[in-house]
Amino acid sequence: MGKLIIFAPIIFTALILFINYYRRKSKNGGENLTLVSFIFPGMVVFAVSSLFFCLVALSSSSIISFLFEPKYEALVIEYVNTESDSGDKSITTVVEFKDSHNQTIKKPLNYSTSDPVEIGKTIKIGYEDGDRSVTNLSFGTQKLIIFIVALFLFILSLAMVWIVLYSLGKDYSIIFKIGGGFLMYLVFPAAMLFFIGAMSWVIWEYFQGRRDDMPIWALGVCSLFVTLLIPAFLGYMKLLFSKEKSIKISKKRISK
């Protein structure tokens, strides 16, 4: 997987730059193109493809572990706090289990997070002899990570397809339609629901006495935003479906 992350973006970037160079040279009647004009596009393509192949490797490692690696039931026993070079803190979950030789092994999971698996919980893991870490195969315990990876993988997949279509000189309007539909029908409604739910939860906690230390002005701000967001969300959904209905009606009229 490490070789895929390193070499795949380099090969993809070189291929895209070669296609762009050949296409632009043929379009300009064989005139020479400067190397400087390809530096910034090359950096962008390399950055996008590096993130894409990194997420592909991350996702495929979990799939490979699920399909081929020996599986064990492991008990979450402790956490290890880790800190990155930028100062961001995260938690690595440590599990304990017995392998095929009936030996008790203590290993960390292969990822760190701010929302670790609860201590005392039993999860399914993938592990081969000699691995430094284990793979969490209880996907229900990592919903947030799966959602974030899937979201960024979808966005980066659209970007990769756009790069290929643009380099080949093909029509890429479908990418903007998919991206626009994704934002309009999923991201915006989900974000509005998230803020409504979060602020409603804060208000509920306050009146239950569990957040009575919260300033009254903060409670007022949360109440104001909830009051505004609920009709805004309903109006937005009505606008979306009425727009979709009008498009269908106009298509029927055109077909007649």
PDB file of C-alpha atoms in Angstrom:
ATOM      1  CA  MET A   1       0.000   0.000   0.000  1.00  0.00           C
ATOM      2  CA  GLY A   2       2.900   2.346   0.714  1.00  0.00           C
ATOM      3  CA  LYS A   3       4.157   2.012  -2.861  1.00  0.00           C
ATOM      4  CA  LEU A   4       0.667   2.782  -4.188  1.00  0.00           C
ATOM      5  CA  ILE A   5       0.519   6.017  -2.176  1.00  0.00           C
ATOM      6  CA  ILE A   6       3.991   7.089  -3.382  1.00  0.00           C
ATOM      7  CA  PHE A   7       4.114   6.039  -7.034  1.00  0.00           C
ATOM      8  CA  ALA A   8       0.460   6.217  -8.173  1.00  0.00           C
ATOM      9  CA  PRO A   9       0.168  10.049  -7.835  1.00  0.00           C
ATOM     10  CA  ILE A  10       3.510  10.531  -9.613  1.00  0.00           C
ATOM     11  CA  ILE A  11       2.501   8.280 -12.528  1.00  0.00           C
ATOM     12  CA  PHE A  12      -0.984   9.834 -12.753  1.00  0.00           C
ATOM     13  CA  THR A  13       0.405  13.405 -12.678  1.00  0.00           C
ATOM     14  CA  ALA A  14       3.030  12.611 -15.324  1.00  0.00           C
ATOM     15  CA  LEU A  15       0.396  11.029 -17.564  1.00  0.00           C
ATOM     16  CA  ILE A  16      -1.987  13.985 -17.206  1.00  0.00           C
ATOM     17  CA  LEU A  17       0.777  16.509 -17.913  1.00  0.00           C
ATOM     18  CA  PHE A  18       1.875  14.529 -20.986  1.00  0.00           C
ATOM     19  CA  ILE A  19      -1.707  14.441 -22.342  1.00  0.00           C
ATOM     20  CA  ASN A  20      -2.121  18.180 -21.680  1.00  0.00           C
ATOM     21  CA  TYR A  21       1.191  18.948 -23.320  1.00  0.00           C
ATOM     22  CA  TYR A  22       0.369  16.925 -26.432  1.00  0.00           C
ATOM     23  CA  ARG A  23      -3.150  18.389 -26.715  1.00  0.00           C
ATOM     24  CA  ARG A  24      -2.072  22.001 -26.225  1.00  0.00           C
ATOM     25  CA  LYS A  25       0.842  21.629 -28.613  1.00  0.00           C
ATOM     26  CA  SER A  26      -1.385  20.227 -31.358  1.00  0.00           C
ATOM     27  CA  LYS A  27      -3.926  23.001 -30.720  1.00  0.00           C
ATOM     28  CA  ASN A  28      -1.245  25.731 -30.960  1.00  0.00           C
ATOM     29  CA  GLY A  29       0.037  24.423 -34.267  1.00  0.00           C
ATOM     30  CA  GLY A  30       3.171  22.780 -32.939  1.00  0.00           C
ATOM     31  CA  GLU A  31       4.490  25.821 -31.038  1.00  0.00           C
ATOM     32  CA  ASN A  32       6.800  25.125 -28.124  1.00  0.00           C
ATOM     33  CA  LEU A  33       5.244  25.376 -24.670  1.00  0.00           C
ATOM     34  CA  THR A  34       7.135  26.607 -21.625  1.00  0.00           C
ATOM     35  CA  LEU A  35       7.707  24.319 -18.676  1.00  0.00           C
ATOM     36  CA  VAL A  36       6.573  27.043 -16.256  1.00  0.00           C
ATOM     37  CA  SER A  37       3.000  26.874 -17.560  1.00  0.00           C
ATOM     38  CA  PHE A  38       2.764  23.251 -16.333  1.00  0.00           C
ATOM     39  CA  ILE A  39       4.206  23.733 -12.839  1.00  0.00           C
ATOM     40  CA  PHE A  40       1.063  24.977 -11.068  1.00  0.00           C
ATOM     41  CA  PRO A  41      -1.344  22.519 -12.822  1.00  0.00           C
ATOM     42  CA  GLY A  42       1.099  19.722 -12.035  1.00  0.00           C
ATOM     43  CA  MET A  43       1.176  20.676  -8.339  1.00  0.00           C
ATOM     44  CA  VAL A  44      -2.634  20.736  -8.176  1.00  0.00           C
ATOM     45  CA  VAL A  45      -3.005  17.388  -9.958  1.00  0.00           C
ATOM     46  CA  PHE A  46      -0.341  15.820  -7.737  1.00  0.00           C
ATOM     47  CA  ALA A  47      -1.998  17.117  -4.536  1.00  0.00           C
ATOM     48  CA  VAL A  48      -5.487  15.917  -5.536  1.00  0.00           C
ATOM     49  CA  SER A  49      -4.266  12.519  -6.755  1.00  0.00           C
ATOM     50  CA  SER A  50      -2.133  12.024  -3.617  1.00  0.00           C
ATOM     51  CA  LEU A  51      -5.169  12.546  -1.372  1.00  0.00           C
ATOM     52  CA  PHE A  52      -7.288  10.316  -3.606  1.00  0.00           C
ATOM     53  CA  PHE A  53      -4.858   7.381  -3.682  1.00  0.00           C
ATOM     54  CA  CYS A  54      -4.181   7.775   0.047  1.00  0.00           C
ATOM     55  CA  LEU A  55      -7.906   7.390   0.798  1.00  0.00           C
ATOM     56  CA  VAL A  56      -8.152   4.490  -1.676  1.00  0.00           C
ATOM     57  CA  ALA A  57      -5.270   2.747   0.108  1.00  0.00           C
ATOM     58  CA  LEU A  58      -6.865   3.418   3.495  1.00  0.00           C
ATOM     59  CA  SER A  59     -10.230   2.040   2.378  1.00  0.00           C
ATOM     60  CA  SER A  60      -8.780  -0.956   0.544  1.00  0.00           C
ATOM     61  CA  SER A  61      -6.656  -1.960   3.552  1.00  0.00           C
ATOM     62  CA  SER A  62      -9.823  -2.301   5.647  1.00  0.00           C
ATOM     63  CA  ILE A  63     -11.552  -4.267   2.870  1.00  0.00           C
ATOM     64  CA  ILE A  64      -8.531  -6.578   2.438  1.00  0.00           C
ATOM     65  CA  SER A  65      -8.377  -7.139   6.200  1.00  0.00           C
ATOM     66  CA  PHE A  66     -12.091  -7.924   6.274  1.00  0.00           C
ATOM     67  CA  LEU A  67     -11.800 -10.439   3.423  1.00  0.00           C
ATOM     68  CA  PHE A  68      -8.462 -12.130   3.989  1.00  0.00           C
ATOM     69  CA  GLU A  69      -6.912 -11.474   7.416  1.00  0.00           C
ATOM     70  CA  PRO A  70      -7.634 -13.736  10.423  1.00  0.00           C
ATOM     71  CA  LYS A  71     -10.368 -12.238  12.587  1.00  0.00           C
ATOM     72  CA  TYR A  72     -10.479 -12.123  16.380  1.00  0.00           C
ATOM     73  CA  GLU A  73     -12.679 -10.774  19.135  1.00  0.00           C
ATOM     74  CA  ALA A  74     -10.734  -8.117  21.044  1.00  0.00           C
ATOM     75  CA  LEU A  75     -11.426  -6.200  24.243  1.00  0.00           C
ATOM     76  CA  VAL A  76     -10.758  -2.447  24.402  1.00  0.00           C
ATOM     77  CA  ILE A  77      -8.550  -1.988  27.487  1.00  0.00           C
ATOM     78  CA  GLU A  78      -6.947   1.481  27.345  1.00  0.00           C
ATOM     79  CA  TYR A  79      -6.186   4.636  25.379  1.00  0.00           C
ATOM     80  CA  VAL A  80      -2.880   6.170  24.333  1.00  0.00           C
ATOM     81  CA  ASN A  81      -2.783   9.936  23.812  1.00  0.00           C
ATOM     82  CA  THR A  82      -0.847  11.018  20.732  1.00  0.00           C
ATOM     83  CA  GLU A  83       0.165  14.485  19.568  1.00  0.00           C
ATOM     84  CA  SER A  84       1.057  15.443  16.004  1.00  0.00           C
ATOM     85  CA  ASP A  85       3.817  17.867  14.974  1.00  0.00           C
ATOM     86  CA  SER A  86       1.197  20.615  14.589  1.00  0.00           C
ATOM     87  CA  GLY A  87       0.044  20.122  18.190  1.00  0.00           C
ATOM     88  CA  ASP A  88      -3.238  18.347  17.409  1.00  0.00           C
ATOM     89  CA  LYS A  89      -4.095  15.728  20.018  1.00  0.00           C
ATOM     90  CA  SER A  90      -5.816  12.429  19.267  1.00  0.00           C
ATOM     91  CA  ILE A  91      -6.425   9.104  20.978  1.00  0.00           C
ATOM     92  CA  THR A  92      -5.291   5.655  19.891  1.00  0.00           C
ATOM     93  CA  THR A  93      -7.344   2.738  21.177  1.00  0.00           C
ATOM     94  CA  VAL A  94      -5.465  -0.297  22.535  1.00  0.00           C
ATOM     95  CA  VAL A  95      -7.096  -3.743  22.478  1.00  0.00           C
ATOM     96  CA  GLU A  96      -6.273  -7.134  23.962  1.00  0.00           C
ATOM     97  CA  PHE A  97      -7.044 -10.502  22.385  1.00  0.00           C
ATOM     98  CA  LYS A  98      -5.854 -14.082  22.019  1.00  0.00           C
ATOM     99  CA  ASP A  99      -4.363 -15.103  18.677  1.00  0.00           C
ATOM    100  CA  SER A 100      -4.454 -18.479  16.928  1.00  0.00           C
ATOM    101  CA  HIS A 101      -1.627 -19.721  19.222  1.00  0.00           C
ATOM    102  CA  ASN A 102      -3.732 -18.841  22.290  1.00  0.00           C
ATOM    103  CA  GLN A 103      -1.277 -16.099  23.233  1.00  0.00           C
ATOM    104  CA  THR A 104      -2.586 -12.892  24.762  1.00  0.00           C
ATOM    105  CA  ILE A 105      -1.622  -9.942  22.576  1.00  0.00           C
ATOM    106  CA  LYS A 106      -1.997  -6.218  23.230  1.00  0.00           C
ATOM    107  CA  LYS A 107      -1.998  -4.012  20.118  1.00  0.00           C
ATOM    108  CA  PRO A 108      -3.209  -0.513  19.129  1.00  0.00           C
ATOM    109  CA  LEU A 109      -5.737   0.090  16.375  1.00  0.00           C
ATOM    110  CA  ASN A 110      -4.326   1.324  13.070  1.00  0.00           C
ATOM    111  CA  TYR A 111      -5.829   4.811  13.425  1.00  0.00           C
ATOM    112  CA  SER A 112      -6.151   7.614  15.970  1.00  0.00           C
ATOM    113  CA  THR A 113      -9.295   9.606  16.612  1.00  0.00           C
ATOM    114  CA  SER A 114     -10.875  12.102  18.987  1.00  0.00           C
ATOM    115  CA  ASP A 115     -13.837   9.743  19.444  1.00  0.00           C
ATOM    116  CA  PRO A 116     -12.331   6.385  20.534  1.00  0.00           C
ATOM    117  CA  VAL A 117     -14.120   3.099  21.110  1.00  0.00           C
ATOM    118  CA  GLU A 118     -15.453   2.779  24.645  1.00  0.00           C
ATOM    119  CA  ILE A 119     -13.221   0.921  27.129  1.00  0.00           C
ATOM    120  CA  GLY A 120     -14.646  -2.517  27.966  1.00  0.00           C
ATOM    121  CA  LYS A 121     -16.302  -2.901  24.564  1.00  0.00           C
ATOM    122  CA  THR A 122     -15.651  -6.039  22.508  1.00  0.00           C
ATOM    123  CA  ILE A 123     -14.918  -5.455  18.836  1.00  0.00           C
ATOM    124  CA  LYS A 124     -13.942  -7.582  15.854  1.00  0.00           C
ATOM    125  CA  ILE A 125     -10.423  -7.009  14.535  1.00  0.00           C
ATOM    126  CA  GLY A 126      -8.193  -8.208  11.704  1.00  0.00           C
ATOM    127  CA  TYR A 127      -4.638  -9.227  12.598  1.00  0.00           C
ATOM    128  CA  GLU A 128      -1.786 -11.199  11.073  1.00  0.00           C
ATOM    129  CA  ASP A 129       1.278 -12.371  13.008  1.00  0.00           C
ATOM    130  CA  GLY A 130       3.883  -9.628  13.126  1.00  0.00           C
ATOM    131  CA  ASP A 131       1.544  -6.669  12.469  1.00  0.00           C
ATOM    132  CA  ARG A 132       2.313  -3.582  14.541  1.00  0.00           C
ATOM    133  CA  SER A 133      -1.357  -2.665  14.773  1.00  0.00           C
ATOM    134  CA  VAL A 134      -4.765  -4.227  14.208  1.00  0.00           C
ATOM    135  CA  THR A 135      -7.649  -3.250  11.936  1.00  0.00           C
ATOM    136  CA  ASN A 136     -11.015  -2.427  13.468  1.00  0.00           C
ATOM    137  CA  LEU A 137     -13.611  -4.500  11.599  1.00  0.00           C
ATOM    138  CA  SER A 138     -16.542  -3.437  13.787  1.00  0.00           C
ATOM    139  CA  PHE A 139     -17.540  -0.695  11.375  1.00  0.00           C
ATOM    140  CA  GLY A 140     -20.427   0.426  13.582  1.00  0.00           C
ATOM    141  CA  THR A 141     -17.901   1.802  16.098  1.00  0.00           C
ATOM    142  CA  GLN A 142     -16.281   4.102  13.508  1.00  0.00           C
ATOM    143  CA  LYS A 143     -19.280   5.706  11.800  1.00  0.00           C
ATOM    144  CA  LEU A 144     -17.739   9.194  11.842  1.00  0.00           C
ATOM    145  CA  ILE A 145     -14.462   8.040  10.254  1.00  0.00           C
ATOM    146  CA  ILE A 146     -16.296   6.037   7.575  1.00  0.00           C
ATOM    147  CA  PHE A 147     -18.545   9.016   6.773  1.00  0.00           C
ATOM    148  CA  ILE A 148     -15.606  11.436   6.489  1.00  0.00           C
ATOM    149  CA  VAL A 149     -13.564   9.036   4.324  1.00  0.00           C
ATOM    150  CA  ALA A 150     -16.565   8.288   2.077  1.00  0.00           C
ATOM    151  CA  LEU A 151     -17.382  12.009   1.717  1.00  0.00           C
ATOM    152  CA  PHE A 152     -13.840  13.021   0.762  1.00  0.00           C
ATOM    153  CA  LEU A 153     -13.438   9.972  -1.480  1.00  0.00           C
ATOM    154  CA  PHE A 154     -16.593  10.959  -3.375  1.00  0.00           C
ATOM    155  CA  ILE A 155     -15.434  14.581  -3.771  1.00  0.00           C
ATOM    156  CA  LEU A 156     -11.925  13.557  -4.827  1.00  0.00           C
ATOM    157  CA  SER A 157     -13.334  10.987  -7.270  1.00  0.00           C
ATOM    158  CA  LEU A 158     -15.308  13.767  -8.968  1.00  0.00           C
ATOM    159  CA  ALA A 159     -12.135  15.883  -9.076  1.00  0.00           C
ATOM    160  CA  MET A 160     -10.127  13.023 -10.597  1.00  0.00           C
ATOM    161  CA  VAL A 161     -12.763  12.373 -13.273  1.00  0.00           C
ATOM    162  CA  TRP A 162     -12.882  16.112 -14.058  1.00  0.00           C
ATOM    163  CA  ILE A 163      -9.075  16.198 -14.445  1.00  0.00           C
ATOM    164  CA  VAL A 164      -9.146  13.254 -16.862  1.00  0.00           C
ATOM    165  CA  LEU A 165     -12.056  14.625 -18.922  1.00  0.00           C
ATOM    166  CA  TYR A 166     -10.514  18.105 -19.069  1.00  0.00           C
ATOM    167  CA  SER A 167      -7.142  16.695 -20.158  1.00  0.00           C
ATOM    168  CA  LEU A 168      -8.788  14.660 -22.917  1.00  0.00           C
ATOM    169  CA  GLY A 169     -10.813  17.666 -24.072  1.00  0.00           C
ATOM    170  CA  LYS A 170     -14.127  15.958 -23.323  1.00  0.00           C
ATOM    171  CA  ASP A 171     -17.350  17.485 -22.001  1.00  0.00           C
ATOM    172  CA  TYR A 172     -17.127  17.645 -18.197  1.00  0.00           C
ATOM    173  CA  SER A 173     -20.399  19.471 -17.469  1.00  0.00           C
ATOM    174  CA  ILE A 174     -21.830  16.266 -15.937  1.00  0.00           C
ATOM    175  CA  ILE A 175     -19.255  16.582 -13.101  1.00  0.00           C
ATOM    176  CA  PHE A 176     -20.576  20.034 -12.154  1.00  0.00           C
ATOM    177  CA  LYS A 177     -24.154  18.765 -12.314  1.00  0.00           C
ATOM    178  CA  ILE A 178     -23.346  15.865  -9.974  1.00  0.00           C
ATOM    179  CA  GLY A 179     -21.380  18.135  -7.632  1.00  0.00           C
ATOM    180  CA  GLY A 180     -24.126  20.776  -7.614  1.00  0.00           C
ATOM    181  CA  GLY A 181     -26.798  18.169  -6.947  1.00  0.00           C
ATOM    182  CA  PHE A 182     -24.700  16.698  -4.144  1.00  0.00           C
ATOM    183  CA  LEU A 183     -24.383  20.101  -2.490  1.00  0.00           C
ATOM    184  CA  MET A 184     -28.014  21.107  -2.975  1.00  0.00           C
ATOM    185  CA  TYR A 185     -29.736  17.839  -2.079  1.00  0.00           C
ATOM    186  CA  LEU A 186     -27.390  16.419   0.555  1.00  0.00           C
ATOM    187  CA  VAL A 187     -24.756  18.747   2.024  1.00  0.00           C
ATOM    188  CA  PHE A 188     -26.902  21.851   2.622  1.00  0.00           C
ATOM    189  CA  PRO A 189     -29.916  19.971   4.115  1.00  0.00           C
ATOM    190  CA  ALA A 190     -27.617  17.793   6.259  1.00  0.00           C
ATOM    191  CA  ALA A 191     -25.728  20.844   7.547  1.00  0.00           C
ATOM    192  CA  MET A 192     -28.971  22.640   8.431  1.00  0.00           C
ATOM    193  CA  LEU A 193     -30.323  19.557  10.219  1.00  0.00           C
ATOM    194  CA  PHE A 194     -27.040  19.176  12.099  1.00  0.00           C
ATOM    195  CA  PHE A 195     -27.163  22.752  13.413  1.00  0.00           C
ATOM    196  CA  ILE A 196     -30.850  22.439  14.307  1.00  0.00           C
ATOM    197  CA  GLY A 197     -30.189  19.200  16.190  1.00  0.00           C
ATOM    198  CA  ALA A 198     -27.054  20.476  17.951  1.00  0.00           C
ATOM    199  CA  MET A 199     -28.627  23.718  19.148  1.00  0.00           C
ATOM    200  CA  SER A 200     -31.882  22.002  20.134  1.00  0.00           C
ATOM    201  CA  TRP A 201     -29.838  19.534  22.174  1.00  0.00           C
ATOM    202  CA  VAL A 202     -28.048  22.417  23.964  1.00  0.00           C
ATOM    203  CA  ILE A 203     -31.412  24.026  24.791  1.00  0.00           C
ATOM    204  CA  TRP A 204     -32.784  20.683  26.040  1.00  0.00           C
ATOM    205  CA  GLU A 205     -29.702  20.112  28.212  1.00  0.00           C
ATOM    206  CA  TYR A 206     -30.104  23.583  29.731  1.00  0.00           C
ATOM    207  CA  PHE A 207     -33.726  23.053  30.741  1.00  0.00           C
ATOM    208  CA  GLN A 208     -32.872  19.603  32.092  1.00  0.00           C
ATOM    209  CA  GLY A 209     -30.389  21.271  34.436  1.00  0.00           C
ATOM    210  CA  ARG A 210     -27.322  19.602  32.974  1.00  0.00           C
ATOM    211  CA  ARG A 211     -25.973  22.837  31.430  1.00  0.00           C
ATOM    212  CA  ASP A 212     -27.281  25.415  33.873  1.00  0.00           C
ATOM    213  CA  ASP A 213     -23.861  27.127  33.862  1.00  0.00           C
ATOM    214  CA  MET A 214     -24.451  28.309  30.283  1.00  0.00           C
ATOM    215  CA  PRO A 215     -24.888  32.115  29.968  1.00  0.00           C
ATOM    216  CA  ILE A 216     -28.395  33.302  29.215  1.00  0.00           C
ATOM    217  CA  TRP A 217     -27.194  35.147  26.105  1.00  0.00           C
ATOM    218  CA  ALA A 218     -25.853  31.844  24.669  1.00  0.00           C
ATOM    219  CA  LEU A 219     -29.239  30.220  25.307  1.00  0.00           C
ATOM    220  CA  GLY A 220     -30.897  33.148  23.523  1.00  0.00           C
ATOM    221  CA  VAL A 221     -28.564  32.814  20.516  1.00  0.00           C
ATOM    222  CA  CYS A 222     -29.269  29.066  20.256  1.00  0.00           C
ATOM    223  CA  SER A 223     -33.025  29.661  20.527  1.00  0.00           C
ATOM    224  CA  LEU A 224     -32.871  32.385  17.861  1.00  0.00           C
ATOM    225  CA  PHE A 225     -30.938  30.197  15.418  1.00  0.00           C
ATOM    226  CA  VAL A 226     -33.266  27.227  15.946  1.00  0.00           C
ATOM    227  CA  THR A 227     -36.290  29.490  15.415  1.00  0.00           C
ATOM    228  CA  LEU A 228     -34.792  30.775  12.163  1.00  0.00           C
ATOM    229  CA  LEU A 229     -33.316  27.517  10.881  1.00  0.00           C
ATOM    230  CA  ILE A 230     -36.456  25.362  11.165  1.00  0.00           C
ATOM    231  CA  PRO A 231     -38.600  27.483   8.765  1.00  0.00           C
ATOM    232  CA  ALA A 232     -35.508  28.042   6.586  1.00  0.00           C
ATOM    233  CA  PHE A 233     -34.989  24.274   6.307  1.00  0.00           C
ATOM    234  CA  LEU A 234     -38.666  23.649   5.499  1.00  0.00           C
ATOM    235  CA  GLY A 235     -38.643  26.463   2.943  1.00  0.00           C
ATOM    236  CA  TYR A 236     -35.454  25.142   1.337  1.00  0.00           C
ATOM    237  CA  MET A 237     -36.882  21.619   1.022  1.00  0.00           C
ATOM    238  CA  LYS A 238     -40.122  23.023  -0.441  1.00  0.00           C
ATOM    239  CA  LEU A 239     -38.066  25.047  -2.930  1.00  0.00           C
ATOM    240  CA  LEU A 240     -36.090  21.975  -3.986  1.00  0.00           C
ATOM    241  CA  PHE A 241     -39.120  19.755  -4.552  1.00  0.00           C
ATOM    242  CA  SER A 242     -41.180  22.480  -6.244  1.00  0.00           C
ATOM    243  CA  LYS A 243     -38.233  23.174  -8.540  1.00  0.00           C
ATOM    244  CA  GLU A 244     -37.956  19.473  -9.361  1.00  0.00           C
ATOM    245  CA  LYS A 245     -41.706  19.345 -10.040  1.00  0.00           C
ATOM    246  CA  SER A 246     -41.569  22.334 -12.402  1.00  0.00           C
ATOM    247  CA  ILE A 247     -38.655  20.756 -14.309  1.00  0.00           C
ATOM    248  CA  LYS A 248     -40.663  17.545 -14.812  1.00  0.00           C
ATOM    249  CA  ILE A 249     -43.719  19.509 -16.015  1.00  0.00           C
ATOM    250  CA  SER A 250     -41.621  21.542 -18.465  1.00  0.00           C
ATOM    251  CA  LYS A 251     -40.052  18.336 -19.830  1.00  0.00           C
ATOM    252  CA  LYS A 252     -43.510  16.864 -20.419  1.00  0.00           C
ATOM    253  CA  ARG A 253     -44.601  19.969 -22.322  1.00  0.00           C
ATOM    254  CA  ILE A 254     -41.489  19.885 -24.490  1.00  0.00           C
ATOM    255  CA  SER A 255     -42.033  16.211 -25.290  1.00  0.00           C
ATOM    256  CA  LYS A 256     -45.585  16.969 -26.496  1.00  0.00           C
TER     257      LYS A 256
END
